[in-house]
Amino acid sequence: MTLPPVLRAAAGPLRIMMQDRLAVIGMCVLGVIIAMALFAPLLSTHDPRHINEIEDGSVLQRGAEGWELQESLGPLALNDADHRGDVAIIVGRGGMGWAREGAGDWAPLDLPTEADLHAVALSPAGRALAVGEDGVILLRTGADWAQIDAPEPARLRGAVWLDDASALIVGTREEIWLLEVDSGAITAIDSPVGRGFPLQSVALDVDGTALIVGERGLAVRYDPEGGSATLERLGSSRDLNHIHIDEGGAALVVGERGTLLRREGADTGWSVDQAPDTRALRAGWIGDDGRAIAAGRNGLIMEWDGAAWQIIPTESERHLRALLVVGDEMLALGSDRFVSRLLPPSREHWFGTDHLGRDLFSQNVHGSQIALLVGFLGATLVVLIGTNVGLIAGYYRGRTETVLMRTVDVMYGIPFEPFALILVLLFQPSLTIVILAVSLLTWRTVARLIRSQVLSLRERPFVKAARVAGASDLRIMYLHIFPNVLPLVFLELAIIVGVSIIAEATLSFLGLGPPQAISWGGILHDARLSGAWRTAWWWNLPPGILIMTTVLSVFFISRSLEVVANPRLRARQ
Amino acid sequence: MTRRSYLIKRVLQAIFSLWIIATILFFLFRMGLPDPTAALVTEGLNAEQRAAIRAQFGLEEPLWRQYVLFLGNAVQGEFGTSFSYRAPVSEIVWERLANTMVLMLAAIVLAYAIGVPLGAWLSWRRGSRTDTVGIFFGLMFRSAPMFWTGMIAILIFGVGLSILPTSGMRTLPYDADGWWDKILTLDFLWHAALPVLIVALYYLGSPLLIMRNTMLEVYGEDFIEMARAKGLPERDILYKHAARNALLPVVTQLAVTIGLAAGGQVVVEVVFSWPGLGREILNAVRTSDFPLAQASFLIMAAFVIFLNLLVDILYTTLDPRVSFR
């Protein structure tokens, strides 16, 4: 088989390299990382910049120190809960329901719907009513759930039992429906406003009437005696989300922007409480013993300490929608889509997530692009400058050499990292500046090495022969001398690829890398800046291991190139 | 060339290098920061105060006048007042430089003290598994970025085992009467342990590999055969005959490393909150404290050049074969 001369020339060194096991490993690993950079968009499981959110049937329980995260109930958000005696029921999105008796575990309910359920209520006799989207009304008598036909597909938000036979259901288009359980009949009650304001929640007051709250501070009282609804003033015009009235008459209404309306007993009036946080509150609970809790978005839970509302630490930033208090056990339930911050590695996020809920596996995969780009581009630039300076200085000698080599000497007086810092900071971080900062000083080593090699080569007979034959300086330099320093050039190229990758990672780690770019150093910069790196090991480890592996593979390759460049090392093997 | 004229030539070269670097630095800063006092607006300085500072640095003068003023001030060691510290720059910079040097020198000494004998030993066990493992770890620590190994070390020794302090040079608060008083304590050693270890591990690779490779070359020499023929124990041949003759390239590498030591390792100083010069440059440039950034960099470069010069001169004394070029 005859190979073209170029390939035949390359075959020898390649064979020497293949004999070195470490070099082969290095080449394989580098190949994998190059492939990773090229196919980054295909390999990454998520968009590396996308803030990931998840939904979860979250349960938080009040512990001694604060609210602690418990095992999740399914993958769907929990919207409401009610209990009566021993029995407690939770309903959630997607027709999800959970029930518990006594101190037992939560068992999933088999509900005949897939619509989102927004409210659940238990009657004194143990009947259960769950209402939700698309006019879904579910009734449990005994053990079986049956669906009751609604007059229209309203979005139902609240339900309460007036007595064992009748219940009140409210919806987002100001629907107030009276459900007669035995006949299954639904009567629409005229609202005193009648402008289609969303009603969010309903609770039974101590005098047997039902109090309904809704948007823009709307409150409607329904009196089953007269069968009519009347408008009531609670003292707020904010959107109200939830109402809870305890058996003794204490009542709490919560709403948007930290709205808290409290009534201490059946006979006292409503007072507007000062909230320590102005985020939306979605659920409130009050007891006649003076306890009161309000829960809202991003894991916000406030408790009434008798004089003021206090924010209580929670273990999670989940969005809470319901509170369930059974005796001393206090549960907060949620959570619709929340940012999945600092998740440890899982099937969904192989390397976990960072403080903004971004997928770290995808970030690490994308980081290889910048590392290799800066590594190879920087190294090529360095070797290009260094080789030419070395060739010219070594070949021409005399004044040219003095000037060039003095320049190299001066560059040896400039500390590398601080110079790169100053350069990047003076001229705004960009990819170009980072590559320049990496390569502007590094060529000094290459220039010195190549020059010393050229100094001995230019005295060799083949150079003299070429000169006698009348070859021009350029021809001698680039056609006769250059091929002889080529192994050395490749060796330096390999080493400097490694050095450049580390330099880029260093700049990125200091927050001076190319802006907007995802890089390994940048991931570690984020980790350090967020302060979470001390616990989130999945955030620290992969980028460092990737940098190390990449540079190590390049160094392994360079070791075998050293053998190619220096035949004396070969003889020893 | 006599030794004396060689010395004079080297010193002149060093001064020339320093002048070039100062010039580059001056124009780099003028290009990147046309009005360095712009950063002071945020500090609440009014136009008059800014004008006073501009006059102090001669910023209203033509460029060449500014350049002459800058060089004149630099020669006198007069670098103005730091914007953020409100103190003379020179005071801050010298202490930071000392902090950087103590960290770097300790690390380099440690790296060579371990690396050289280890390299010799690996060469003796050449081709064995120990050899491969040794090379692998030497290269591995050289490939791992120091900020990362530093972070991992903090996680293990500082957070996990909590046996070593992870930031600063001393436990706060402390009184120290001068710099030496601060350094010559056990508390300082305790604080220096992790950063020195991290830098030393990074530097370990080069003496290890250079020593190993040179030893392999020396083994082929006739005088080793001679020593073997005399029946000397292998250990004596290794350490007394071969190692001594293989030291030269390691010493050369040591010289280069020490020469660049003043440049420090910015990331290690950042990760371990070590109050060194590199970290100071980073902070200065971040807060646009241009007198401090400029002076820190210039003094750092001056020290690098000075160390290079010192090492060169020592080197010619140590190895008489090196001619006074």
PDB file of N, CA and C in Angstrom, chain A residues 22 406 409-410 412-415 417-419 421-423 425-427 444 502 505-506 509-510 512 521 524 528 533-534 540-541 544-545 547-548 551-552 555-556 559 562 568-569 572, chain B residues 13 17 20-21 28-29 31-33 135-136 139-140 142-145 147-148 151-152 154-155 159 166 216-217 260 263 265-267 270-271 281-282 285-286 297 300-301 304-305 308:
ATOM      1  N   LEU A  22      -0.809   5.646  28.059  1.00  0.00           N
ATOM      2  CA  LEU A  22      -1.411   6.870  28.600  1.00  0.00           C
ATOM      3  C   LEU A  22      -1.830   7.824  27.482  1.00  0.00           C
ATOM      4  N   ARG A 406      14.983  40.253  23.645  1.00  0.00           N
ATOM      5  CA  ARG A 406      14.795  41.221  24.728  1.00  0.00           C
ATOM      6  C   ARG A 406      13.293  41.365  25.021  1.00  0.00           C
ATOM      7  N   ASP A 409      12.319  38.595  27.050  1.00  0.00           N
ATOM      8  CA  ASP A 409      12.791  38.801  28.426  1.00  0.00           C
ATOM      9  C   ASP A 409      11.852  39.721  29.190  1.00  0.00           C
ATOM     10  N   VAL A 410      11.457  40.817  28.524  1.00  0.00           N
ATOM     11  CA  VAL A 410      10.539  41.761  29.173  1.00  0.00           C
ATOM     12  C   VAL A 410       9.257  41.043  29.553  1.00  0.00           C
ATOM     13  N   TYR A 412       8.851  38.047  30.329  1.00  0.00           N
ATOM     14  CA  TYR A 412       9.038  37.191  31.497  1.00  0.00           C
ATOM     15  C   TYR A 412       8.917  37.974  32.793  1.00  0.00           C
ATOM     16  N   GLY A 413       8.975  39.297  32.699  1.00  0.00           N
ATOM     17  CA  GLY A 413       8.811  40.114  33.896  1.00  0.00           C
ATOM     18  C   GLY A 413       7.357  40.403  34.222  1.00  0.00           C
ATOM     19  N   ILE A 414       6.446  39.995  33.332  1.00  0.00           N
ATOM     20  CA  ILE A 414       5.037  40.296  33.568  1.00  0.00           C
ATOM     21  C   ILE A 414       4.347  39.084  34.163  1.00  0.00           C
ATOM     22  N   PRO A 415       3.810  39.203  35.375  1.00  0.00           N
ATOM     23  CA  PRO A 415       3.085  38.073  35.943  1.00  0.00           C
ATOM     24  C   PRO A 415       1.805  37.808  35.152  1.00  0.00           C
ATOM     25  N   GLU A 417      -1.237  35.896  35.534  1.00  0.00           N
ATOM     26  CA  GLU A 417      -2.630  36.040  35.981  1.00  0.00           C
ATOM     27  C   GLU A 417      -3.023  37.497  36.212  1.00  0.00           C
ATOM     28  N   PRO A 418      -2.237  38.261  36.980  1.00  0.00           N
ATOM     29  CA  PRO A 418      -2.618  39.660  37.195  1.00  0.00           C
ATOM     30  C   PRO A 418      -2.725  40.456  35.905  1.00  0.00           C
ATOM     31  N   PHE A 419      -1.843  40.155  34.935  1.00  0.00           N
ATOM     32  CA  PHE A 419      -1.908  40.877  33.676  1.00  0.00           C
ATOM     33  C   PHE A 419      -3.219  40.566  32.950  1.00  0.00           C
ATOM     34  N   LEU A 421      -5.950  39.678  34.313  1.00  0.00           N
ATOM     35  CA  LEU A 421      -7.029  40.346  35.067  1.00  0.00           C
ATOM     36  C   LEU A 421      -7.174  41.793  34.623  1.00  0.00           C
ATOM     37  N   ILE A 422      -6.039  42.498  34.598  1.00  0.00           N
ATOM     38  CA  ILE A 422      -6.078  43.917  34.265  1.00  0.00           C
ATOM     39  C   ILE A 422      -6.588  44.109  32.840  1.00  0.00           C
ATOM     40  N   LEU A 423      -6.105  43.244  31.945  1.00  0.00           N
ATOM     41  CA  LEU A 423      -6.515  43.368  30.546  1.00  0.00           C
ATOM     42  C   LEU A 423      -8.024  43.181  30.409  1.00  0.00           C
ATOM     43  N   LEU A 425     -10.328  43.465  32.696  1.00  0.00           N
ATOM     44  CA  LEU A 425     -11.131  44.462  33.384  1.00  0.00           C
ATOM     45  C   LEU A 425     -11.069  45.823  32.712  1.00  0.00           C
ATOM     46  N   LEU A 426      -9.929  46.134  32.100  1.00  0.00           N
ATOM     47  CA  LEU A 426      -9.842  47.430  31.416  1.00  0.00           C
ATOM     48  C   LEU A 426     -10.671  47.429  30.142  1.00  0.00           C
ATOM     49  N   PHE A 427     -10.746  46.293  29.482  1.00  0.00           N
ATOM     50  CA  PHE A 427     -11.392  46.288  28.171  1.00  0.00           C
ATOM     51  C   PHE A 427     -12.668  45.463  28.129  1.00  0.00           C
ATOM     52  N   ARG A 444       5.879  33.480  25.137  1.00  0.00           N
ATOM     53  CA  ARG A 444       7.288  33.686  25.474  1.00  0.00           C
ATOM     54  C   ARG A 444       8.059  32.368  25.583  1.00  0.00           C
ATOM     55  N   ILE A 502      -6.999  25.950  31.461  1.00  0.00           N
ATOM     56  CA  ILE A 502      -6.969  26.341  32.878  1.00  0.00           C
ATOM     57  C   ILE A 502      -7.080  27.856  33.011  1.00  0.00           C
ATOM     58  N   ALA A 505     -10.625  28.929  32.498  1.00  0.00           N
ATOM     59  CA  ALA A 505     -11.429  28.545  33.666  1.00  0.00           C
ATOM     60  C   ALA A 505     -11.152  29.494  34.822  1.00  0.00           C
ATOM     61  N   THR A 506      -9.876  29.878  34.974  1.00  0.00           N
ATOM     62  CA  THR A 506      -9.502  30.784  36.059  1.00  0.00           C
ATOM     63  C   THR A 506     -10.189  32.135  35.902  1.00  0.00           C
ATOM     64  N   PHE A 509     -13.783  31.779  36.575  1.00  0.00           N
ATOM     65  CA  PHE A 509     -14.025  31.580  38.003  1.00  0.00           C
ATOM     66  C   PHE A 509     -14.001  32.907  38.747  1.00  0.00           C
ATOM     67  N   LEU A 510     -13.133  33.821  38.286  1.00  0.00           N
ATOM     68  CA  LEU A 510     -13.072  35.135  38.931  1.00  0.00           C
ATOM     69  C   LEU A 510     -14.183  36.051  38.433  1.00  0.00           C
ATOM     70  N   LEU A 512     -14.677  36.886  35.260  1.00  0.00           N
ATOM     71  CA  LEU A 512     -14.211  37.743  34.172  1.00  0.00           C
ATOM     72  C   LEU A 512     -14.218  37.018  32.839  1.00  0.00           C
ATOM     73  N   GLY A 521     -15.486  27.116  34.448  1.00  0.00           N
ATOM     74  CA  GLY A 521     -15.070  28.062  35.481  1.00  0.00           C
ATOM     75  C   GLY A 521     -16.247  28.904  35.951  1.00  0.00           C
ATOM     76  N   LEU A 524     -18.438  27.196  38.492  1.00  0.00           N
ATOM     77  CA  LEU A 524     -17.836  27.248  39.831  1.00  0.00           C
ATOM     78  C   LEU A 524     -17.922  28.654  40.413  1.00  0.00           C
ATOM     79  N   ARG A 528     -19.656  29.465  43.952  1.00  0.00           N
ATOM     80  CA  ARG A 528     -18.990  30.169  45.045  1.00  0.00           C
ATOM     81  C   ARG A 528     -19.771  31.406  45.452  1.00  0.00           C
ATOM     82  N   TRP A 533     -22.188  26.329  47.661  1.00  0.00           N
ATOM     83  CA  TRP A 533     -21.219  25.292  47.260  1.00  0.00           C
ATOM     84  C   TRP A 533     -20.758  24.461  48.438  1.00  0.00           C
ATOM     85  N   ARG A 534     -20.919  24.954  49.645  1.00  0.00           N
ATOM     86  CA  ARG A 534     -20.460  24.185  50.787  1.00  0.00           C
ATOM     87  C   ARG A 534     -21.342  22.963  51.042  1.00  0.00           C
ATOM     88  N   ASN A 540     -20.182  21.563  42.650  1.00  0.00           N
ATOM     89  CA  ASN A 540     -18.731  21.791  42.591  1.00  0.00           C
ATOM     90  C   ASN A 540     -17.979  20.747  41.816  1.00  0.00           C
ATOM     91  N   LEU A 541     -18.346  19.487  42.027  1.00  0.00           N
ATOM     92  CA  LEU A 541     -17.475  18.413  41.568  1.00  0.00           C
ATOM     93  C   LEU A 541     -17.377  18.305  40.048  1.00  0.00           C
ATOM     94  N   GLY A 544     -15.002  20.800  37.917  1.00  0.00           N
ATOM     95  CA  GLY A 544     -13.584  20.630  38.226  1.00  0.00           C
ATOM     96  C   GLY A 544     -13.046  19.340  37.646  1.00  0.00           C
ATOM     97  N   ILE A 545     -13.842  18.269  37.782  1.00  0.00           N
ATOM     98  CA  ILE A 545     -13.388  16.987  37.239  1.00  0.00           C
ATOM     99  C   ILE A 545     -13.262  17.073  35.722  1.00  0.00           C
ATOM    100  N   ILE A 547     -12.614  19.827  33.902  1.00  0.00           N
ATOM    101  CA  ILE A 547     -11.416  20.602  33.566  1.00  0.00           C
ATOM    102  C   ILE A 547     -10.192  19.705  33.721  1.00  0.00           C
ATOM    103  N   MET A 548     -10.143  19.008  34.867  1.00  0.00           N
ATOM    104  CA  MET A 548      -8.975  18.187  35.154  1.00  0.00           C
ATOM    105  C   MET A 548      -8.815  17.093  34.105  1.00  0.00           C
ATOM    106  N   VAL A 551      -7.622  18.612  30.691  1.00  0.00           N
ATOM    107  CA  VAL A 551      -6.225  19.033  30.701  1.00  0.00           C
ATOM    108  C   VAL A 551      -5.308  17.830  30.839  1.00  0.00           C
ATOM    109  N   LEU A 552      -5.724  16.880  31.672  1.00  0.00           N
ATOM    110  CA  LEU A 552      -4.909  15.685  31.874  1.00  0.00           C
ATOM    111  C   LEU A 552      -4.756  14.912  30.574  1.00  0.00           C
ATOM    112  N   PHE A 555      -2.265  16.592  28.505  1.00  0.00           N
ATOM    113  CA  PHE A 555      -0.904  16.376  29.011  1.00  0.00           C
ATOM    114  C   PHE A 555      -0.396  14.972  28.673  1.00  0.00           C
ATOM    115  N   PHE A 556      -1.289  13.988  28.747  1.00  0.00           N
ATOM    116  CA  PHE A 556      -0.879  12.631  28.376  1.00  0.00           C
ATOM    117  C   PHE A 556      -0.426  12.592  26.930  1.00  0.00           C
ATOM    118  N   ARG A 559       2.935  14.097  26.517  1.00  0.00           N
ATOM    119  CA  ARG A 559       4.055  13.268  26.948  1.00  0.00           C
ATOM    120  C   ARG A 559       4.559  12.374  25.827  1.00  0.00           C
ATOM    121  N   GLU A 562       6.411  14.344  23.358  1.00  0.00           N
ATOM    122  CA  GLU A 562       7.753  14.620  23.839  1.00  0.00           C
ATOM    123  C   GLU A 562       8.709  13.532  23.357  1.00  0.00           C
ATOM    124  N   ARG A 568      16.033  10.898  22.245  1.00  0.00           N
ATOM    125  CA  ARG A 568      16.803  10.322  23.343  1.00  0.00           C
ATOM    126  C   ARG A 568      15.883   9.637  24.351  1.00  0.00           C
ATOM    127  N   LEU A 569      14.675  10.177  24.503  1.00  0.00           N
ATOM    128  CA  LEU A 569      13.717   9.561  25.417  1.00  0.00           C
ATOM    129  C   LEU A 569      13.252   8.218  24.870  1.00  0.00           C
ATOM    130  N   ARG A 572      15.254   4.922  25.624  1.00  0.00           N
ATOM    131  CA  ARG A 572      15.147   4.373  26.967  1.00  0.00           C
ATOM    132  C   ARG A 572      13.999   3.403  27.128  1.00  0.00           C
TER     133      ARG A 572
ATOM    134  N   GLN B  13      19.709  45.426  31.978  1.00  0.00           N
ATOM    135  CA  GLN B  13      18.597  44.752  31.280  1.00  0.00           C
ATOM    136  C   GLN B  13      17.334  44.759  32.129  1.00  0.00           C
ATOM    137  N   SER B  17      13.774  46.355  31.242  1.00  0.00           N
ATOM    138  CA  SER B  17      12.519  45.588  31.227  1.00  0.00           C
ATOM    139  C   SER B  17      11.453  46.301  32.053  1.00  0.00           C
ATOM    140  N   ILE B  20      10.050  49.283  30.241  1.00  0.00           N
ATOM    141  CA  ILE B  20       9.110  48.895  29.174  1.00  0.00           C
ATOM    142  C   ILE B  20       7.760  48.504  29.784  1.00  0.00           C
ATOM    143  N   ILE B  21       7.816  47.706  30.860  1.00  0.00           N
ATOM    144  CA  ILE B  21       6.561  47.257  31.470  1.00  0.00           C
ATOM    145  C   ILE B  21       5.784  48.449  32.024  1.00  0.00           C
ATOM    146  N   LEU B  28      -1.718  51.266  28.661  1.00  0.00           N
ATOM    147  CA  LEU B  28      -2.859  50.349  28.788  1.00  0.00           C
ATOM    148  C   LEU B  28      -3.949  50.991  29.650  1.00  0.00           C
ATOM    149  N   PHE B  29      -3.529  51.583  30.758  1.00  0.00           N
ATOM    150  CA  PHE B  29      -4.498  52.203  31.655  1.00  0.00           C
ATOM    151  C   PHE B  29      -5.131  53.440  31.031  1.00  0.00           C
ATOM    152  N   MET B  31      -5.626  53.862  27.927  1.00  0.00           N
ATOM    153  CA  MET B  31      -6.528  53.419  26.864  1.00  0.00           C
ATOM    154  C   MET B  31      -7.827  52.874  27.460  1.00  0.00           C
ATOM    155  N   GLY B  32      -7.663  52.057  28.512  1.00  0.00           N
ATOM    156  CA  GLY B  32      -8.828  51.394  29.089  1.00  0.00           C
ATOM    157  C   GLY B  32      -9.658  52.321  29.959  1.00  0.00           C
ATOM    158  N   LEU B  33      -8.994  53.262  30.667  1.00  0.00           N
ATOM    159  CA  LEU B  33      -9.699  54.155  31.583  1.00  0.00           C
ATOM    160  C   LEU B  33      -9.345  55.595  31.258  1.00  0.00           C
ATOM    161  N   ILE B 135       3.446   9.290  38.198  1.00  0.00           N
ATOM    162  CA  ILE B 135       3.325  10.220  37.072  1.00  0.00           C
ATOM    163  C   ILE B 135       1.889  10.708  36.949  1.00  0.00           C
ATOM    164  N   PHE B 136       0.959   9.756  37.108  1.00  0.00           N
ATOM    165  CA  PHE B 136      -0.453  10.107  36.964  1.00  0.00           C
ATOM    166  C   PHE B 136      -0.852  11.181  37.972  1.00  0.00           C
ATOM    167  N   LEU B 139       0.794  14.612  37.279  1.00  0.00           N
ATOM    168  CA  LEU B 139       0.124  15.327  36.182  1.00  0.00           C
ATOM    169  C   LEU B 139      -1.278  15.753  36.582  1.00  0.00           C
ATOM    170  N   MET B 140      -1.928  14.914  37.419  1.00  0.00           N
ATOM    171  CA  MET B 140      -3.310  15.214  37.790  1.00  0.00           C
ATOM    172  C   MET B 140      -3.384  16.517  38.578  1.00  0.00           C
ATOM    173  N   ARG B 142      -1.349  18.864  38.461  1.00  0.00           N
ATOM    174  CA  ARG B 142      -0.985  19.964  37.590  1.00  0.00           C
ATOM    175  C   ARG B 142      -2.149  20.340  36.670  1.00  0.00           C
ATOM    176  N   SER B 143      -3.051  19.377  36.418  1.00  0.00           N
ATOM    177  CA  SER B 143      -4.177  19.639  35.509  1.00  0.00           C
ATOM    178  C   SER B 143      -5.376  20.220  36.232  1.00  0.00           C
ATOM    179  N   ALA B 144      -5.450  19.972  37.541  1.00  0.00           N
ATOM    180  CA  ALA B 144      -6.636  20.446  38.263  1.00  0.00           C
ATOM    181  C   ALA B 144      -6.469  21.929  38.563  1.00  0.00           C
ATOM    182  N   PRO B 145      -7.467  22.742  38.239  1.00  0.00           N
ATOM    183  CA  PRO B 145      -7.349  24.162  38.554  1.00  0.00           C
ATOM    184  C   PRO B 145      -7.289  24.354  40.065  1.00  0.00           C
ATOM    185  N   PHE B 147      -8.220  26.731  42.017  1.00  0.00           N
ATOM    186  CA  PHE B 147      -9.399  27.225  42.739  1.00  0.00           C
ATOM    187  C   PHE B 147     -10.333  26.071  43.067  1.00  0.00           C
ATOM    188  N   TRP B 148     -10.328  25.071  42.203  1.00  0.00           N
ATOM    189  CA  TRP B 148     -11.199  23.917  42.445  1.00  0.00           C
ATOM    190  C   TRP B 148     -10.628  23.013  43.527  1.00  0.00           C
ATOM    191  N   MET B 151     -11.243  24.663  46.710  1.00  0.00           N
ATOM    192  CA  MET B 151     -12.619  24.558  47.195  1.00  0.00           C
ATOM    193  C   MET B 151     -12.883  23.169  47.787  1.00  0.00           C
ATOM    194  N   ILE B 152     -12.373  22.152  47.096  1.00  0.00           N
ATOM    195  CA  ILE B 152     -12.586  20.786  47.597  1.00  0.00           C
ATOM    196  C   ILE B 152     -11.870  20.611  48.937  1.00  0.00           C
ATOM    197  N   ILE B 154     -11.245  22.904  51.114  1.00  0.00           N
ATOM    198  CA  ILE B 154     -12.029  23.607  52.138  1.00  0.00           C
ATOM    199  C   ILE B 154     -13.212  22.742  52.564  1.00  0.00           C
ATOM    200  N   LEU B 155     -13.865  22.126  51.560  1.00  0.00           N
ATOM    201  CA  LEU B 155     -15.014  21.277  51.876  1.00  0.00           C
ATOM    202  C   LEU B 155     -14.611  20.124  52.790  1.00  0.00           C
ATOM    203  N   VAL B 159     -14.991  22.344  56.159  1.00  0.00           N
ATOM    204  CA  VAL B 159     -16.410  22.170  56.446  1.00  0.00           C
ATOM    205  C   VAL B 159     -16.700  20.779  56.998  1.00  0.00           C
ATOM    206  N   THR B 166     -10.107  28.041  57.066  1.00  0.00           N
ATOM    207  CA  THR B 166     -10.177  28.113  55.605  1.00  0.00           C
ATOM    208  C   THR B 166     -10.037  29.514  55.045  1.00  0.00           C
ATOM    209  N   LEU B 216      16.716   9.251  34.629  1.00  0.00           N
ATOM    210  CA  LEU B 216      16.753   8.177  33.636  1.00  0.00           C
ATOM    211  C   LEU B 216      17.895   8.399  32.666  1.00  0.00           C
ATOM    212  N   GLU B 217      18.139   9.688  32.329  1.00  0.00           N
ATOM    213  CA  GLU B 217      19.253   9.970  31.426  1.00  0.00           C
ATOM    214  C   GLU B 217      20.587   9.688  32.124  1.00  0.00           C
ATOM    215  N   LEU B 260       8.952  33.694  39.023  1.00  0.00           N
ATOM    216  CA  LEU B 260       7.572  34.119  38.741  1.00  0.00           C
ATOM    217  C   LEU B 260       6.701  34.112  40.001  1.00  0.00           C
ATOM    218  N   GLY B 263       4.224  36.831  41.148  1.00  0.00           N
ATOM    219  CA  GLY B 263       2.943  36.924  40.450  1.00  0.00           C
ATOM    220  C   GLY B 263       1.843  36.256  41.251  1.00  0.00           C
ATOM    221  N   GLN B 265      -0.637  33.374  43.027  1.00  0.00           N
ATOM    222  CA  GLN B 265      -1.721  32.591  42.462  1.00  0.00           C
ATOM    223  C   GLN B 265      -2.991  33.282  42.914  1.00  0.00           C
ATOM    224  N   VAL B 266      -3.503  34.133  42.056  1.00  0.00           N
ATOM    225  CA  VAL B 266      -4.643  34.984  42.433  1.00  0.00           C
ATOM    226  C   VAL B 266      -5.792  34.149  42.967  1.00  0.00           C
ATOM    227  N   VAL B 267      -6.096  33.038  42.264  1.00  0.00           N
ATOM    228  CA  VAL B 267      -7.276  32.269  42.667  1.00  0.00           C
ATOM    229  C   VAL B 267      -7.132  31.655  44.044  1.00  0.00           C
ATOM    230  N   VAL B 270      -7.814  34.255  46.423  1.00  0.00           N
ATOM    231  CA  VAL B 270      -9.247  34.561  46.463  1.00  0.00           C
ATOM    232  C   VAL B 270     -10.000  33.490  47.239  1.00  0.00           C
ATOM    233  N   VAL B 271      -9.729  32.221  46.916  1.00  0.00           N
ATOM    234  CA  VAL B 271     -10.486  31.132  47.539  1.00  0.00           C
ATOM    235  C   VAL B 271     -10.245  31.082  49.039  1.00  0.00           C
ATOM    236  N   ILE B 281      -5.033  43.236  43.566  1.00  0.00           N
ATOM    237  CA  ILE B 281      -5.190  43.736  42.188  1.00  0.00           C
ATOM    238  C   ILE B 281      -6.612  43.484  41.725  1.00  0.00           C
ATOM    239  N   LEU B 282      -7.101  42.260  41.987  1.00  0.00           N
ATOM    240  CA  LEU B 282      -8.465  41.925  41.563  1.00  0.00           C
ATOM    241  C   LEU B 282      -9.471  42.886  42.192  1.00  0.00           C
ATOM    242  N   VAL B 285      -9.153  46.473  40.732  1.00  0.00           N
ATOM    243  CA  VAL B 285      -9.718  46.692  39.412  1.00  0.00           C
ATOM    244  C   VAL B 285     -11.228  46.591  39.455  1.00  0.00           C
ATOM    245  N   ARG B 286     -11.740  45.755  40.351  1.00  0.00           N
ATOM    246  CA  ARG B 286     -13.198  45.647  40.471  1.00  0.00           C
ATOM    247  C   ARG B 286     -13.802  46.936  40.987  1.00  0.00           C
ATOM    248  N   PHE B 297       0.386  46.289  40.326  1.00  0.00           N
ATOM    249  CA  PHE B 297       0.903  45.547  39.190  1.00  0.00           C
ATOM    250  C   PHE B 297       2.367  45.904  38.947  1.00  0.00           C
ATOM    251  N   MET B 300       4.572  44.391  41.573  1.00  0.00           N
ATOM    252  CA  MET B 300       4.630  42.952  41.348  1.00  0.00           C
ATOM    253  C   MET B 300       5.614  42.632  40.226  1.00  0.00           C
ATOM    254  N   ALA B 301       5.487  43.373  39.112  1.00  0.00           N
ATOM    255  CA  ALA B 301       6.379  43.145  37.976  1.00  0.00           C
ATOM    256  C   ALA B 301       7.821  43.441  38.381  1.00  0.00           C
ATOM    257  N   VAL B 304       9.079  40.551  40.289  1.00  0.00           N
ATOM    258  CA  VAL B 304       9.335  39.395  39.423  1.00  0.00           C
ATOM    259  C   VAL B 304      10.680  39.580  38.725  1.00  0.00           C
ATOM    260  N   ILE B 305      10.915  40.783  38.208  1.00  0.00           N
ATOM    261  CA  ILE B 305      12.172  41.045  37.508  1.00  0.00           C
ATOM    262  C   ILE B 305      13.350  40.940  38.477  1.00  0.00           C
ATOM    263  N   ASN B 308      14.021  37.321  39.210  1.00  0.00           N
ATOM    264  CA  ASN B 308      14.655  36.696  38.054  1.00  0.00           C
ATOM    265  C   ASN B 308      16.145  37.013  38.043  1.00  0.00           C
TER     266      ASN B 308
END
